[in-house]
Amino acid sequence: QREQWTGLNHLAVFGRLSALADHWRPLYLVIDATGVGEGLWAMLDKRYPRRVLPVKFSAQKKSEIGYRYLAMIETGRLRDCAHDNGVGGEACVTRAMVDKQYAACLSEVLPGPQRTMRWGVPEGTRDEDGALIHDDLLMADALLAEADLLDWSLRGETLIIPGRDPLEEMSRFGEPS
């Protein structure tokens, strides 16, 4: 389930994110810490040390994330299973909102050896009703490419279960009972 809090100040968003993090206890929180997002990142980092991963978007970073996000989609490692179920409230994002942003997204690979990809919803893009289309949901989803770089293995004590020797069991067949 996605939620979107447009127009709320950072303290209100921090409170909502903290409530979600306290409830679900994720291992990591990946956040866009570019520009105005830096303040929210600082608050979350103070509350959840070593769990908040800031992403500062530059042309190069956005390109890298774009390529990795596409790879996750194209290899089947990522599927969006969200659907509209009528649950949520005013902050709940609908399937139509997400689809609108993905449909409006454009990409371009720049010439040169780095093959930098520019992508996103172009500034000023509007829907059929004249409302502005942003790419906030698209960018939030793409941050999964950063989480994908993390080590997700489980850590614990090594446990070796001794096996049985099948030849030892077979040797018993020749013995008189």
mmCIF file of C-alpha atoms in Angstrom:
data_model
loop_
_atom_site.group_PDB
_atom_site.id
_atom_site.type_symbol
_atom_site.label_atom_id
_atom_site.label_comp_id
_atom_site.label_asym_id
_atom_site.label_seq_id
_atom_site.Cartn_x
_atom_site.Cartn_y
_atom_site.Cartn_z
ATOM 1 C CA GLN A 1 0.000 0.000 0.000
ATOM 2 C CA ARG A 2 1.325 3.405 -0.923
ATOM 3 C CA GLU A 3 0.479 6.597 0.901
ATOM 4 C CA GLN A 4 1.018 10.151 -0.221
ATOM 5 C CA TRP A 5 0.988 13.224 1.999
ATOM 6 C CA THR A 6 0.933 16.219 -0.309
ATOM 7 C CA GLY A 7 0.988 19.619 1.336
ATOM 8 C CA LEU A 8 1.900 18.422 4.840
ATOM 9 C CA ASN A 9 4.879 19.927 6.643
ATOM 10 C CA HIS A 10 7.889 17.788 7.475
ATOM 11 C CA LEU A 11 6.941 17.354 11.126
ATOM 12 C CA ALA A 12 3.578 15.867 10.177
ATOM 13 C CA VAL A 13 5.181 13.588 7.562
ATOM 14 C CA PHE A 14 7.866 12.601 10.093
ATOM 15 C CA GLY A 15 5.132 11.650 12.577
ATOM 16 C CA ARG A 16 3.334 9.492 10.027
ATOM 17 C CA LEU A 17 6.512 7.820 8.790
ATOM 18 C CA SER A 18 7.618 7.176 12.364
ATOM 19 C CA ALA A 19 4.272 5.571 13.178
ATOM 20 C CA LEU A 20 4.616 3.278 10.151
ATOM 21 C CA ALA A 21 8.257 2.456 10.974
ATOM 22 C CA ASP A 22 7.397 1.714 14.615
ATOM 23 C CA HIS A 23 4.516 -0.527 13.574
ATOM 24 C CA TRP A 24 6.236 -2.467 10.757
ATOM 25 C CA ARG A 25 9.852 -2.250 12.024
ATOM 26 C CA PRO A 26 11.561 -2.372 8.608
ATOM 27 C CA LEU A 27 15.279 -3.086 8.475
ATOM 28 C CA TYR A 28 15.869 0.009 6.348
ATOM 29 C CA LEU A 29 14.162 3.226 5.320
ATOM 30 C CA VAL A 30 15.250 4.592 1.941
ATOM 31 C CA ILE A 31 14.510 8.282 1.527
ATOM 32 C CA ASP A 32 15.026 10.983 -1.077
ATOM 33 C CA ALA A 33 17.296 13.385 0.803
ATOM 34 C CA THR A 34 17.653 15.849 -2.069
ATOM 35 C CA GLY A 35 16.798 19.479 -1.342
ATOM 36 C CA VAL A 36 13.779 19.799 0.938
ATOM 37 C CA GLY A 37 13.950 16.066 1.716
ATOM 38 C CA GLU A 38 17.181 16.615 3.610
ATOM 39 C CA GLY A 39 15.382 17.888 6.713
ATOM 40 C CA LEU A 40 13.062 14.888 6.835
ATOM 41 C CA TRP A 41 16.034 12.575 6.364
ATOM 42 C CA ALA A 42 17.864 14.232 9.291
ATOM 43 C CA MET A 43 14.869 13.728 11.610
ATOM 44 C CA LEU A 44 14.414 10.091 10.587
ATOM 45 C CA ASP A 45 18.142 9.394 10.863
ATOM 46 C CA LYS A 46 18.194 10.734 14.410
ATOM 47 C CA ARG A 47 15.234 8.542 15.396
ATOM 48 C CA TYR A 48 16.373 5.405 13.519
ATOM 49 C CA PRO A 49 20.189 5.479 13.418
ATOM 50 C CA ARG A 50 21.889 3.163 10.890
ATOM 51 C CA ARG A 51 18.517 2.272 9.344
ATOM 52 C CA VAL A 52 17.882 5.342 7.183
ATOM 53 C CA LEU A 53 19.514 5.340 3.756
ATOM 54 C CA PRO A 54 19.548 8.794 2.175
ATOM 55 C CA VAL A 55 19.578 9.155 -1.608
ATOM 56 C CA LYS A 56 20.748 12.479 -2.989
ATOM 57 C CA PHE A 57 19.647 12.655 -6.592
ATOM 58 C CA SER A 58 22.096 13.961 -9.154
ATOM 59 C CA ALA A 59 21.896 13.305 -12.897
ATOM 60 C CA GLN A 60 24.320 10.387 -12.508
ATOM 61 C CA LYS A 61 22.595 8.907 -9.428
ATOM 62 C CA LYS A 62 19.150 9.141 -11.025
ATOM 63 C CA SER A 63 20.504 7.436 -14.144
ATOM 64 C CA GLU A 64 22.017 4.583 -12.108
ATOM 65 C CA ILE A 65 18.782 4.100 -10.177
ATOM 66 C CA GLY A 66 16.783 4.179 -13.406
ATOM 67 C CA TYR A 67 18.861 1.447 -15.025
ATOM 68 C CA ARG A 68 18.762 -0.754 -11.901
ATOM 69 C CA TYR A 69 15.014 -0.203 -11.464
ATOM 70 C CA LEU A 70 14.355 -1.211 -15.075
ATOM 71 C CA ALA A 71 16.511 -4.308 -14.569
ATOM 72 C CA MET A 72 14.440 -5.285 -11.523
ATOM 73 C CA ILE A 73 11.228 -4.931 -13.538
ATOM 74 C CA GLU A 74 12.479 -6.651 -16.697
ATOM 75 C CA THR A 75 13.941 -9.650 -14.855
ATOM 76 C CA GLY A 76 10.725 -10.224 -12.909
ATOM 77 C CA ARG A 77 12.300 -9.417 -9.532
ATOM 78 C CA LEU A 78 9.774 -6.644 -9.016
ATOM 79 C CA ARG A 79 6.071 -6.712 -9.526
ATOM 80 C CA ASP A 80 3.558 -4.156 -8.422
ATOM 81 C CA CYS A 81 0.726 -6.088 -6.867
ATOM 82 C CA ALA A 82 -1.083 -3.052 -5.470
ATOM 83 C CA HIS A 83 -4.739 -2.754 -6.221
ATOM 84 C CA ASP A 84 -7.590 -0.505 -5.224
ATOM 85 C CA ASN A 85 -9.347 -2.146 -2.318
ATOM 86 C CA GLY A 86 -11.165 0.814 -0.814
ATOM 87 C CA VAL A 87 -9.033 0.619 2.327
ATOM 88 C CA GLY A 88 -6.786 3.424 3.456
ATOM 89 C CA GLY A 89 -8.166 6.888 3.719
ATOM 90 C CA GLU A 90 -7.311 10.205 2.196
ATOM 91 C CA ALA A 91 -3.562 9.497 2.083
ATOM 92 C CA CYS A 92 -4.042 6.160 0.292
ATOM 93 C CA VAL A 93 -2.783 6.157 -3.280
ATOM 94 C CA THR A 94 -5.034 4.650 -5.942
ATOM 95 C CA ARG A 95 -3.940 2.379 -8.762
ATOM 96 C CA ALA A 96 -5.054 5.086 -11.230
ATOM 97 C CA MET A 97 -2.723 7.647 -9.618
ATOM 98 C CA VAL A 98 0.248 5.310 -9.974
ATOM 99 C CA ASP A 99 -0.643 4.287 -13.528
ATOM 100 C CA LYS A 100 -0.968 7.937 -14.553
ATOM 101 C CA GLN A 101 2.580 8.721 -13.402
ATOM 102 C CA TYR A 102 4.076 5.638 -15.037
ATOM 103 C CA ALA A 103 2.259 6.359 -18.319
ATOM 104 C CA ALA A 104 3.548 9.956 -18.340
ATOM 105 C CA CYS A 105 7.153 8.950 -17.642
ATOM 106 C CA LEU A 106 9.605 9.560 -20.471
ATOM 107 C CA SER A 107 13.236 8.531 -20.742
ATOM 108 C CA GLU A 108 16.177 9.478 -22.901
ATOM 109 C CA VAL A 109 19.674 8.019 -23.036
ATOM 110 C CA LEU A 110 22.205 10.760 -23.656
ATOM 111 C CA PRO A 111 24.983 10.193 -26.173
ATOM 112 C CA GLY A 112 28.452 9.581 -24.830
ATOM 113 C CA PRO A 113 30.383 6.828 -23.105
ATOM 114 C CA GLN A 114 28.445 7.088 -19.828
ATOM 115 C CA ARG A 115 25.052 6.598 -21.512
ATOM 116 C CA THR A 116 23.380 8.690 -18.815
ATOM 117 C CA MET A 117 19.632 8.161 -18.751
ATOM 118 C CA ARG A 118 17.322 11.093 -18.070
ATOM 119 C CA TRP A 119 13.903 9.958 -17.013
ATOM 120 C CA GLY A 120 10.768 11.058 -15.187
ATOM 121 C CA VAL A 121 7.539 12.914 -15.807
ATOM 122 C CA PRO A 122 8.363 16.124 -17.687
ATOM 123 C CA GLU A 123 7.693 19.347 -15.751
ATOM 124 C CA GLY A 124 4.262 20.753 -16.491
ATOM 125 C CA THR A 125 2.714 17.481 -17.750
ATOM 126 C CA ARG A 126 -1.045 17.484 -17.256
ATOM 127 C CA ASP A 127 -3.710 14.789 -17.372
ATOM 128 C CA GLU A 128 -6.929 14.856 -19.407
ATOM 129 C CA ASP A 129 -8.601 16.967 -16.693
ATOM 130 C CA GLY A 130 -5.786 19.530 -16.687
ATOM 131 C CA ALA A 131 -4.326 18.453 -13.331
ATOM 132 C CA LEU A 132 -0.534 18.380 -12.998
ATOM 133 C CA ILE A 133 1.065 14.940 -13.057
ATOM 134 C CA HIS A 134 4.050 14.564 -10.745
ATOM 135 C CA ASP A 135 6.487 11.664 -10.495
ATOM 136 C CA ASP A 136 6.640 11.322 -6.702
ATOM 137 C CA LEU A 137 5.164 7.815 -6.666
ATOM 138 C CA LEU A 138 7.357 6.710 -9.554
ATOM 139 C CA MET A 139 10.501 8.005 -7.809
ATOM 140 C CA ALA A 140 9.501 6.420 -4.498
ATOM 141 C CA ASP A 141 9.069 3.085 -6.275
ATOM 142 C CA ALA A 142 12.426 3.499 -8.029
ATOM 143 C CA LEU A 143 14.143 3.849 -4.650
ATOM 144 C CA LEU A 144 13.627 0.098 -4.359
ATOM 145 C CA ALA A 145 16.681 -0.140 -6.621
ATOM 146 C CA GLU A 146 18.731 1.286 -3.737
ATOM 147 C CA ALA A 147 17.258 -1.199 -1.266
ATOM 148 C CA ASP A 148 18.083 -3.953 -3.748
ATOM 149 C CA LEU A 149 21.808 -3.213 -3.269
ATOM 150 C CA LEU A 150 21.653 -4.166 0.412
ATOM 151 C CA ASP A 151 22.665 -7.495 1.890
ATOM 152 C CA TRP A 152 19.402 -9.263 2.683
ATOM 153 C CA SER A 153 20.910 -12.511 3.980
ATOM 154 C CA LEU A 154 19.911 -13.756 7.388
ATOM 155 C CA ARG A 155 22.615 -13.909 9.986
ATOM 156 C CA GLY A 156 22.800 -16.572 12.615
ATOM 157 C CA GLU A 157 24.879 -19.343 14.086
ATOM 158 C CA THR A 158 25.978 -22.002 11.612
ATOM 159 C CA LEU A 159 24.158 -25.246 12.218
ATOM 160 C CA ILE A 160 25.469 -28.509 10.778
ATOM 161 C CA ILE A 161 23.139 -31.472 10.872
ATOM 162 C CA PRO A 162 25.124 -34.709 10.767
ATOM 163 C CA GLY A 163 23.965 -37.046 8.038
ATOM 164 C CA ARG A 164 23.484 -40.771 8.235
ATOM 165 C CA ASP A 165 25.838 -43.122 6.433
ATOM 166 C CA PRO A 166 23.616 -45.251 4.152
ATOM 167 C CA LEU A 167 26.356 -47.925 3.813
ATOM 168 C CA GLU A 168 26.348 -48.427 7.559
ATOM 169 C CA GLU A 169 22.633 -49.128 7.460
ATOM 170 C CA MET A 170 23.061 -51.527 4.537
ATOM 171 C CA SER A 171 25.737 -53.541 6.379
ATOM 172 C CA ARG A 172 23.136 -54.600 8.914
ATOM 173 C CA PHE A 173 21.228 -56.578 6.271
ATOM 174 C CA GLY A 174 23.898 -59.296 6.082
ATOM 175 C CA GLU A 175 24.043 -59.825 9.852
ATOM 176 C CA PRO A 176 22.024 -62.663 11.414
ATOM 177 C CA SER A 177 19.312 -61.482 13.736
#
